[in-house]
């Protein structure tokens, strides 16, 4: 028996279709838009704002978050200031806010701080919220999206009724920015799921890490924490296939050979392949696996899935959707800084741009009642 999904079907666009949809959608004069995005050094900070400004000038407000970490490289600060200056030139009234990502003990607090900040800003009068995750860390973006999704679902007079998520998908840019991670793996704020709860103590745990180049150290840390809590954890790694580079999944299997064969003891039949360009494909794959496990383990303690989306941001949105729908745990290690290959990054900036990805998470497309109806008036 098929199970109804929150985002199946899903309103999803990519590439020229995403840009075309945003242009047409925002061309209507009744659209009042709040754009929430990163305002840091990442060159992708400005792309979606530039596109929106072209078609919704005067109806667009911006909230740009500057993620603050200790001891940043001066070049990162210079680039962040340049990006913010560009954003201000398009949206002079934009709000640029600084948020601390780490506490004094290096615990990740960015998500909690971002939610607190956004919660204090009035969204009255806006019809749509767009969250651009291109230049936001997952530890900030995921809690923010969950909070805004709950806000638009509650509705009420004057609150936005549509929530969209967008990202500029540029894997080469992701590869030029290497996270320097701390040593405190933990669930992302708002994505603890059943982690640590007594009624999940006997659950069969499945860890689904998204494999990506150069992330072995992070995933080893996360696995150790999960394994310490649940010694019988089974691992099903997620590999990008099909991908822009057809051999990418094979290369990742070679790169993670020690982890797959020795540490995690992964059976070849447990590898999960997801279309590199489709977060919806990954979303559906994860939920199909969850459905099967719930049936199998229902009489012996239940099932628990833990996600670690450390690969491309576009694909990580599929993990986000699955986690939102089934309250999965998302285990993560927050970056305490960034090691950036500036030559590689600049070469990427001067090259062809990546592709926009757009997901419409909530609103009119799904028959959601207008705000006054949602408020019961």
GROMACS .gro file of C-alpha atoms in nm:
model
  377
    1UNK     CA    1   0.000   0.000   0.000
    2UNK     CA    2   0.145   0.336  -0.102
    3UNK     CA    3   0.199   0.597   0.168
    4UNK     CA    4   0.099   0.960   0.114
    5UNK     CA    5   0.398   1.194   0.111
    6UNK     CA    6   0.402   1.557   0.207
    7UNK     CA    7   0.607   1.647  -0.103
    8UNK     CA    8   0.496   1.389  -0.356
    9UNK     CA    9   0.424   1.548  -0.592
   10UNK     CA   10   0.665   1.833  -0.520
   11UNK     CA   11   0.693   2.169  -0.696
   12UNK     CA   12   1.057   2.162  -0.795
   13UNK     CA   13   1.262   2.341  -1.061
   14UNK     CA   14   1.621   2.337  -1.171
   15UNK     CA   15   1.849   2.540  -1.399
   16UNK     CA   16   1.678   2.761  -1.657
   17UNK     CA   17   1.342   2.630  -1.539
   18UNK     CA   18   1.410   2.752  -1.183
   19UNK     CA   19   1.524   3.096  -1.299
   20UNK     CA   20   1.230   3.118  -1.538
   21UNK     CA   21   0.983   3.022  -1.268
   22UNK     CA   22   1.121   3.282  -1.024
   23UNK     CA   23   1.107   3.555  -1.289
   24UNK     CA   24   0.748   3.478  -1.386
   25UNK     CA   25   0.626   3.416  -1.031
   26UNK     CA   26   0.772   3.736  -0.888
   27UNK     CA   27   0.656   3.948  -1.183
   28UNK     CA   28   0.307   3.967  -1.028
   29UNK     CA   29   0.263   4.293  -0.843
   30UNK     CA   30   0.083   4.132  -0.550
   31UNK     CA   31   0.393   3.937  -0.448
   32UNK     CA   32   0.569   4.079  -0.143
   33UNK     CA   33   0.886   3.884  -0.080
   34UNK     CA   34   1.123   3.833   0.212
   35UNK     CA   35   1.458   3.686   0.106
   36UNK     CA   36   1.657   3.522   0.387
   37UNK     CA   37   2.012   3.435   0.283
   38UNK     CA   38   2.377   3.429   0.382
   39UNK     CA   39   2.584   3.744   0.358
   40UNK     CA   40   2.929   3.594   0.384
   41UNK     CA   41   3.236   3.535   0.169
   42UNK     CA   42   3.077   3.267  -0.048
   43UNK     CA   43   3.038   3.406  -0.403
   44UNK     CA   44   2.695   3.243  -0.424
   45UNK     CA   45   2.569   3.493  -0.164
   46UNK     CA   46   2.456   3.736  -0.432
   47UNK     CA   47   2.317   3.531  -0.722
   48UNK     CA   48   1.956   3.482  -0.616
   49UNK     CA   49   1.927   3.837  -0.482
   50UNK     CA   50   2.045   3.976  -0.815
   51UNK     CA   51   1.786   3.769  -1.001
   52UNK     CA   52   1.503   3.869  -0.768
   53UNK     CA   53   1.594   4.236  -0.774
   54UNK     CA   54   1.555   4.241  -1.152
   55UNK     CA   55   1.189   4.139  -1.134
   56UNK     CA   56   1.065   4.241  -0.788
   57UNK     CA   57   1.238   4.571  -0.711
   58UNK     CA   58   1.037   4.766  -0.455
   59UNK     CA   59   0.856   4.450  -0.340
   60UNK     CA   60   1.160   4.265  -0.209
   61UNK     CA   61   1.309   4.284   0.141
   62UNK     CA   62   1.633   4.113   0.234
   63UNK     CA   63   1.759   3.961   0.558
   64UNK     CA   64   2.122   3.858   0.522
   65UNK     CA   65   2.298   3.661   0.793
   66UNK     CA   66   2.669   3.703   0.858
   67UNK     CA   67   2.788   3.385   1.027
   68UNK     CA   68   3.061   3.476   1.278
   69UNK     CA   69   3.334   3.229   1.375
   70UNK     CA   70   3.651   3.294   1.580
   71UNK     CA   71   3.967   3.415   1.402
   72UNK     CA   72   3.850   3.443   1.041
   73UNK     CA   73   4.105   3.486   0.762
   74UNK     CA   74   4.126   3.856   0.658
   75UNK     CA   75   4.054   3.766   0.296
   76UNK     CA   76   3.729   3.599   0.401
   77UNK     CA   77   3.625   3.919   0.580
   78UNK     CA   78   3.715   4.131   0.278
   79UNK     CA   79   3.510   3.915   0.047
   80UNK     CA   80   3.216   3.911   0.288
   81UNK     CA   81   3.219   4.293   0.306
   82UNK     CA   82   3.230   4.313  -0.074
   83UNK     CA   83   2.934   4.078  -0.107
   84UNK     CA   84   2.735   4.272   0.153
   85UNK     CA   85   2.812   4.599  -0.027
   86UNK     CA   86   2.676   4.447  -0.347
   87UNK     CA   87   2.362   4.325  -0.169
   88UNK     CA   88   2.309   4.673  -0.019
   89UNK     CA   89   2.346   4.832  -0.364
   90UNK     CA   90   2.048   4.626  -0.483
   91UNK     CA   91   1.848   4.643  -0.158
   92UNK     CA   92   1.943   4.959   0.034
   93UNK     CA   93   1.699   4.875   0.316
   94UNK     CA   94   1.818   4.520   0.358
   95UNK     CA   95   1.884   4.395   0.711
   96UNK     CA   96   2.232   4.253   0.760
   97UNK     CA   97   2.266   4.074   1.093
   98UNK     CA   98   2.560   3.899   1.256
   99UNK     CA   99   2.506   3.570   1.435
  100UNK     CA  100   2.753   3.376   1.647
  101UNK     CA  101   2.781   3.020   1.519
  102UNK     CA  102   2.980   2.882   1.812
  103UNK     CA  103   2.960   2.919   2.188
  104UNK     CA  104   3.273   2.969   2.397
  105UNK     CA  105   3.310   2.591   2.430
  106UNK     CA  106   3.274   2.549   2.050
  107UNK     CA  107   2.922   2.406   2.084
  108UNK     CA  108   2.713   2.483   1.776
  109UNK     CA  109   2.461   2.758   1.855
  110UNK     CA  110   2.421   2.916   1.511
  111UNK     CA  111   2.088   2.750   1.434
  112UNK     CA  112   1.937   2.850   1.767
  113UNK     CA  113   2.064   3.208   1.726
  114UNK     CA  114   1.932   3.233   1.370
  115UNK     CA  115   1.586   3.114   1.473
  116UNK     CA  116   1.581   3.358   1.764
  117UNK     CA  117   1.681   3.642   1.532
  118UNK     CA  118   1.421   3.564   1.266
  119UNK     CA  119   1.154   3.511   1.531
  120UNK     CA  120   1.202   3.872   1.636
  121UNK     CA  121   1.148   4.013   1.286
  122UNK     CA  122   0.798   4.092   1.165
  123UNK     CA  123   0.689   3.901   0.856
  124UNK     CA  124   0.357   4.082   0.833
  125UNK     CA  125   0.264   4.189   0.484
  126UNK     CA  126   0.486   3.945   0.296
  127UNK     CA  127   0.324   3.683   0.075
  128UNK     CA  128   0.635   3.474   0.020
  129UNK     CA  129   0.952   3.381   0.202
  130UNK     CA  130   1.251   3.257   0.004
  131UNK     CA  131   1.537   3.097   0.198
  132UNK     CA  132   1.857   3.087  -0.005
  133UNK     CA  133   2.086   2.824   0.149
  134UNK     CA  134   2.370   2.878  -0.100
  135UNK     CA  135   2.590   3.062   0.150
  136UNK     CA  136   2.448   2.932   0.478
  137UNK     CA  137   2.590   2.643   0.677
  138UNK     CA  138   2.354   2.350   0.729
  139UNK     CA  139   2.363   2.408   1.105
  140UNK     CA  140   2.200   2.747   1.043
  141UNK     CA  141   1.988   2.675   0.735
  142UNK     CA  142   1.808   2.362   0.855
  143UNK     CA  143   1.671   2.510   1.184
  144UNK     CA  144   1.578   2.829   1.001
  145UNK     CA  145   1.374   2.642   0.739
  146UNK     CA  146   1.201   2.430   1.002
  147UNK     CA  147   1.106   2.741   1.199
  148UNK     CA  148   0.976   2.926   0.894
  149UNK     CA  149   0.784   2.619   0.775
  150UNK     CA  150   0.604   2.601   1.109
  151UNK     CA  151   0.537   2.974   1.091
  152UNK     CA  152   0.371   2.967   0.750
  153UNK     CA  153   0.178   2.650   0.839
  154UNK     CA  154   0.030   2.820   1.144
  155UNK     CA  155  -0.080   3.107   0.922
  156UNK     CA  156  -0.268   3.403   1.059
  157UNK     CA  157  -0.366   3.742   0.932
  158UNK     CA  158  -0.090   3.905   0.735
  159UNK     CA  159   0.167   3.626   0.768
  160UNK     CA  160   0.332   3.483   0.457
  161UNK     CA  161   0.157   3.184   0.304
  162UNK     CA  162   0.434   3.052   0.080
  163UNK     CA  163   0.776   2.914   0.172
  164UNK     CA  164   1.041   2.844  -0.092
  165UNK     CA  165   1.397   2.716  -0.063
  166UNK     CA  166   1.655   2.795  -0.328
  167UNK     CA  167   2.021   2.713  -0.375
  168UNK     CA  168   2.284   2.784  -0.637
  169UNK     CA  169   2.415   2.435  -0.703
  170UNK     CA  170   2.788   2.458  -0.776
  171UNK     CA  171   2.973   2.147  -0.659
  172UNK     CA  172   3.312   2.294  -0.769
  173UNK     CA  173   3.256   2.588  -0.532
  174UNK     CA  174   3.173   2.345  -0.253
  175UNK     CA  175   3.502   2.167  -0.324
  176UNK     CA  176   3.700   2.494  -0.305
  177UNK     CA  177   3.568   2.565   0.046
  178UNK     CA  178   3.688   2.313   0.303
  179UNK     CA  179   3.531   2.320   0.647
  180UNK     CA  180   3.760   2.309   0.949
  181UNK     CA  181   3.545   2.112   1.185
  182UNK     CA  182   3.535   2.093   1.559
  183UNK     CA  183   3.522   1.774   1.760
  184UNK     CA  184   3.162   1.790   1.882
  185UNK     CA  185   2.928   1.591   1.658
  186UNK     CA  186   2.572   1.657   1.764
  187UNK     CA  187   2.219   1.670   1.622
  188UNK     CA  188   2.140   1.996   1.444
  189UNK     CA  189   1.917   2.225   1.649
  190UNK     CA  190   1.556   2.116   1.590
  191UNK     CA  191   1.664   1.788   1.427
  192UNK     CA  192   1.730   1.568   1.728
  193UNK     CA  193   1.444   1.336   1.630
  194UNK     CA  194   1.439   1.036   1.861
  195UNK     CA  195   1.807   1.060   1.942
  196UNK     CA  196   1.868   0.990   2.311
  197UNK     CA  197   1.504   0.916   2.389
  198UNK     CA  198   1.425   0.615   2.603
  199UNK     CA  199   1.161   0.478   2.365
  200UNK     CA  200   1.427   0.461   2.092
  201UNK     CA  201   1.684   0.282   2.307
  202UNK     CA  202   1.599  -0.057   2.149
  203UNK     CA  203   1.541   0.076   1.799
  204UNK     CA  204   1.742  -0.064   1.508
  205UNK     CA  205   1.956   0.231   1.401
  206UNK     CA  206   2.044   0.306   1.040
  207UNK     CA  207   2.298   0.578   0.964
  208UNK     CA  208   2.281   0.730   0.614
  209UNK     CA  209   2.586   0.952   0.552
  210UNK     CA  210   2.603   1.144   0.225
  211UNK     CA  211   2.951   1.073   0.091
  212UNK     CA  212   3.154   1.360  -0.050
  213UNK     CA  213   3.519   1.424  -0.124
  214UNK     CA  214   3.744   1.505   0.171
  215UNK     CA  215   3.482   1.447   0.440
  216UNK     CA  216   3.616   1.122   0.589
  217UNK     CA  217   3.732   1.287   0.913
  218UNK     CA  218   3.390   1.442   0.975
  219UNK     CA  219   3.204   1.121   0.902
  220UNK     CA  220   3.441   0.916   1.118
  221UNK     CA  221   3.366   1.149   1.411
  222UNK     CA  222   2.992   1.122   1.359
  223UNK     CA  223   3.002   0.746   1.322
  224UNK     CA  224   3.193   0.708   1.647
  225UNK     CA  225   2.929   0.905   1.837
  226UNK     CA  226   2.645   0.701   1.684
  227UNK     CA  227   2.827   0.374   1.736
  228UNK     CA  228   2.899   0.455   2.100
  229UNK     CA  229   2.527   0.505   2.159
  230UNK     CA  230   2.403   0.226   1.930
  231UNK     CA  231   2.673  -0.043   1.880
  232UNK     CA  232   2.463  -0.235   1.625
  233UNK     CA  233   2.424   0.062   1.391
  234UNK     CA  234   2.400  -0.032   1.024
  235UNK     CA  235   2.544   0.207   0.765
  236UNK     CA  236   2.387   0.282   0.425
  237UNK     CA  237   2.603   0.547   0.252
  238UNK     CA  238   2.443   0.776  -0.004
  239UNK     CA  239   2.628   0.814  -0.334
  240UNK     CA  240   2.554   1.064  -0.612
  241UNK     CA  241   2.440   0.877  -0.924
  242UNK     CA  242   2.366   0.976  -1.190
  243UNK     CA  243   2.613   1.263  -1.156
  244UNK     CA  244   2.772   1.526  -1.379
  245UNK     CA  245   3.087   1.315  -1.362
  246UNK     CA  246   2.971   0.960  -1.437
  247UNK     CA  247   3.253   0.798  -1.237
  248UNK     CA  248   3.205   1.012  -0.925
  249UNK     CA  249   3.034   0.740  -0.723
  250UNK     CA  250   3.309   0.491  -0.814
  251UNK     CA  251   3.575   0.744  -0.712
  252UNK     CA  252   3.401   0.797  -0.378
  253UNK     CA  253   3.388   0.422  -0.317
  254UNK     CA  254   3.764   0.411  -0.376
  255UNK     CA  255   3.823   0.715  -0.152
  256UNK     CA  256   3.616   0.566   0.132
  257UNK     CA  257   3.741   0.209   0.084
  258UNK     CA  258   3.878   0.181   0.438
  259UNK     CA  259   3.561   0.315   0.598
  260UNK     CA  260   3.325   0.111   0.382
  261UNK     CA  261   3.508  -0.221   0.413
  262UNK     CA  262   3.668  -0.209   0.757
  263UNK     CA  263   3.514   0.053   0.986
  264UNK     CA  264   3.151   0.061   0.872
  265UNK     CA  265   3.141  -0.290   0.719
  266UNK     CA  266   2.901  -0.187   0.445
  267UNK     CA  267   2.743  -0.456   0.233
  268UNK     CA  268   2.752  -0.362  -0.136
  269UNK     CA  269   2.374  -0.407  -0.144
  270UNK     CA  270   2.336  -0.131   0.117
  271UNK     CA  271   2.473   0.149  -0.101
  272UNK     CA  272   2.204   0.408  -0.181
  273UNK     CA  273   2.228   0.591  -0.512
  274UNK     CA  274   2.053   0.926  -0.558
  275UNK     CA  275   2.044   1.158  -0.857
  276UNK     CA  276   2.306   1.427  -0.789
  277UNK     CA  277   2.077   1.691  -0.939
  278UNK     CA  278   1.752   1.593  -0.767
  279UNK     CA  279   1.690   1.645  -0.396
  280UNK     CA  280   1.343   1.503  -0.451
  281UNK     CA  281   1.494   1.173  -0.565
  282UNK     CA  282   1.692   1.144  -0.241
  283UNK     CA  283   1.387   1.245  -0.036
  284UNK     CA  284   1.182   0.964  -0.189
  285UNK     CA  285   1.462   0.708  -0.153
  286UNK     CA  286   1.507   0.779   0.217
  287UNK     CA  287   1.135   0.754   0.287
  288UNK     CA  288   1.103   0.427   0.093
  289UNK     CA  289   1.378   0.280   0.311
  290UNK     CA  290   1.208   0.414   0.623
  291UNK     CA  291   0.876   0.258   0.522
  292UNK     CA  292   1.035  -0.084   0.476
  293UNK     CA  293   1.224  -0.066   0.805
  294UNK     CA  294   0.918   0.040   1.005
  295UNK     CA  295   0.738  -0.275   0.891
  296UNK     CA  296   1.034  -0.504   0.960
  297UNK     CA  297   1.123  -0.368   1.305
  298UNK     CA  298   0.780  -0.272   1.434
  299UNK     CA  299   0.767  -0.565   1.680
  300UNK     CA  300   1.128  -0.550   1.800
  301UNK     CA  301   1.186  -0.195   1.920
  302UNK     CA  302   1.124   0.001   1.602
  303UNK     CA  303   1.353   0.177   1.358
  304UNK     CA  304   1.561   0.492   1.384
  305UNK     CA  305   1.729   0.668   1.091
  306UNK     CA  306   2.012   0.917   1.135
  307UNK     CA  307   2.112   1.140   0.843
  308UNK     CA  308   2.443   1.322   0.784
  309UNK     CA  309   2.415   1.532   0.466
  310UNK     CA  310   2.773   1.656   0.430
  311UNK     CA  311   2.785   1.656   0.048
  312UNK     CA  312   2.647   1.900  -0.207
  313UNK     CA  313   2.391   2.147  -0.076
  314UNK     CA  314   2.137   2.067  -0.347
  315UNK     CA  315   2.129   1.700  -0.250
  316UNK     CA  316   2.126   1.785   0.120
  317UNK     CA  317   1.785   1.945   0.066
  318UNK     CA  318   1.647   1.598  -0.002
  319UNK     CA  319   1.771   1.487   0.340
  320UNK     CA  320   1.616   1.800   0.490
  321UNK     CA  321   1.274   1.720   0.340
  322UNK     CA  322   1.286   1.361   0.466
  323UNK     CA  323   1.393   1.475   0.813
  324UNK     CA  324   1.114   1.733   0.828
  325UNK     CA  325   0.853   1.478   0.725
  326UNK     CA  326   0.954   1.192   0.957
  327UNK     CA  327   1.141   1.380   1.229
  328UNK     CA  328   1.470   1.203   1.158
  329UNK     CA  329   1.785   1.284   1.350
  330UNK     CA  330   2.038   1.490   1.151
  331UNK     CA  331   2.387   1.447   1.298
  332UNK     CA  332   2.644   1.707   1.200
  333UNK     CA  333   2.975   1.868   1.297
  334UNK     CA  334   2.971   2.248   1.276
  335UNK     CA  335   3.264   2.420   1.106
  336UNK     CA  336   3.483   2.626   1.336
  337UNK     CA  337   3.640   2.792   1.031
  338UNK     CA  338   3.708   2.755   0.660
  339UNK     CA  339   4.015   2.670   0.457
  340UNK     CA  340   3.947   2.824   0.116
  341UNK     CA  341   4.138   2.760  -0.205
  342UNK     CA  342   4.108   3.118  -0.333
  343UNK     CA  343   4.266   3.045  -0.672
  344UNK     CA  344   4.019   2.767  -0.733
  345UNK     CA  345   3.733   2.979  -0.606
  346UNK     CA  346   3.825   3.272  -0.831
  347UNK     CA  347   3.858   3.041  -1.130
  348UNK     CA  348   3.508   2.920  -1.054
  349UNK     CA  349   3.371   3.276  -1.027
  350UNK     CA  350   3.506   3.368  -1.371
  351UNK     CA  351   3.366   3.048  -1.521
  352UNK     CA  352   3.006   2.956  -1.606
  353UNK     CA  353   2.763   2.985  -1.316
  354UNK     CA  354   2.601   2.684  -1.156
  355UNK     CA  355   2.233   2.602  -1.163
  356UNK     CA  356   1.952   2.735  -0.948
  357UNK     CA  357   1.747   2.477  -0.762
  358UNK     CA  358   1.404   2.579  -0.635
  359UNK     CA  359   1.176   2.387  -0.397
  360UNK     CA  360   0.832   2.516  -0.306
  361UNK     CA  361   0.784   2.373   0.041
  362UNK     CA  362   0.449   2.517   0.144
  363UNK     CA  363   0.172   2.736   0.011
  364UNK     CA  364  -0.073   2.797  -0.266
  365UNK     CA  365   0.067   2.531  -0.498
  366UNK     CA  366  -0.049   2.265  -0.254
  367UNK     CA  367  -0.395   2.407  -0.202
  368UNK     CA  368  -0.301   2.568   0.126
  369UNK     CA  369  -0.576   2.804   0.244
  370UNK     CA  370  -0.507   3.175   0.244
  371UNK     CA  371  -0.388   3.333   0.564
  372UNK     CA  372  -0.731   3.459   0.670
  373UNK     CA  373  -0.877   3.111   0.620
  374UNK     CA  374  -0.587   2.951   0.806
  375UNK     CA  375  -0.661   3.180   1.097
  376UNK     CA  376  -1.019   3.064   1.101
  377UNK     CA  377  -1.165   3.403   1.019
   0.00000   0.00000   0.00000
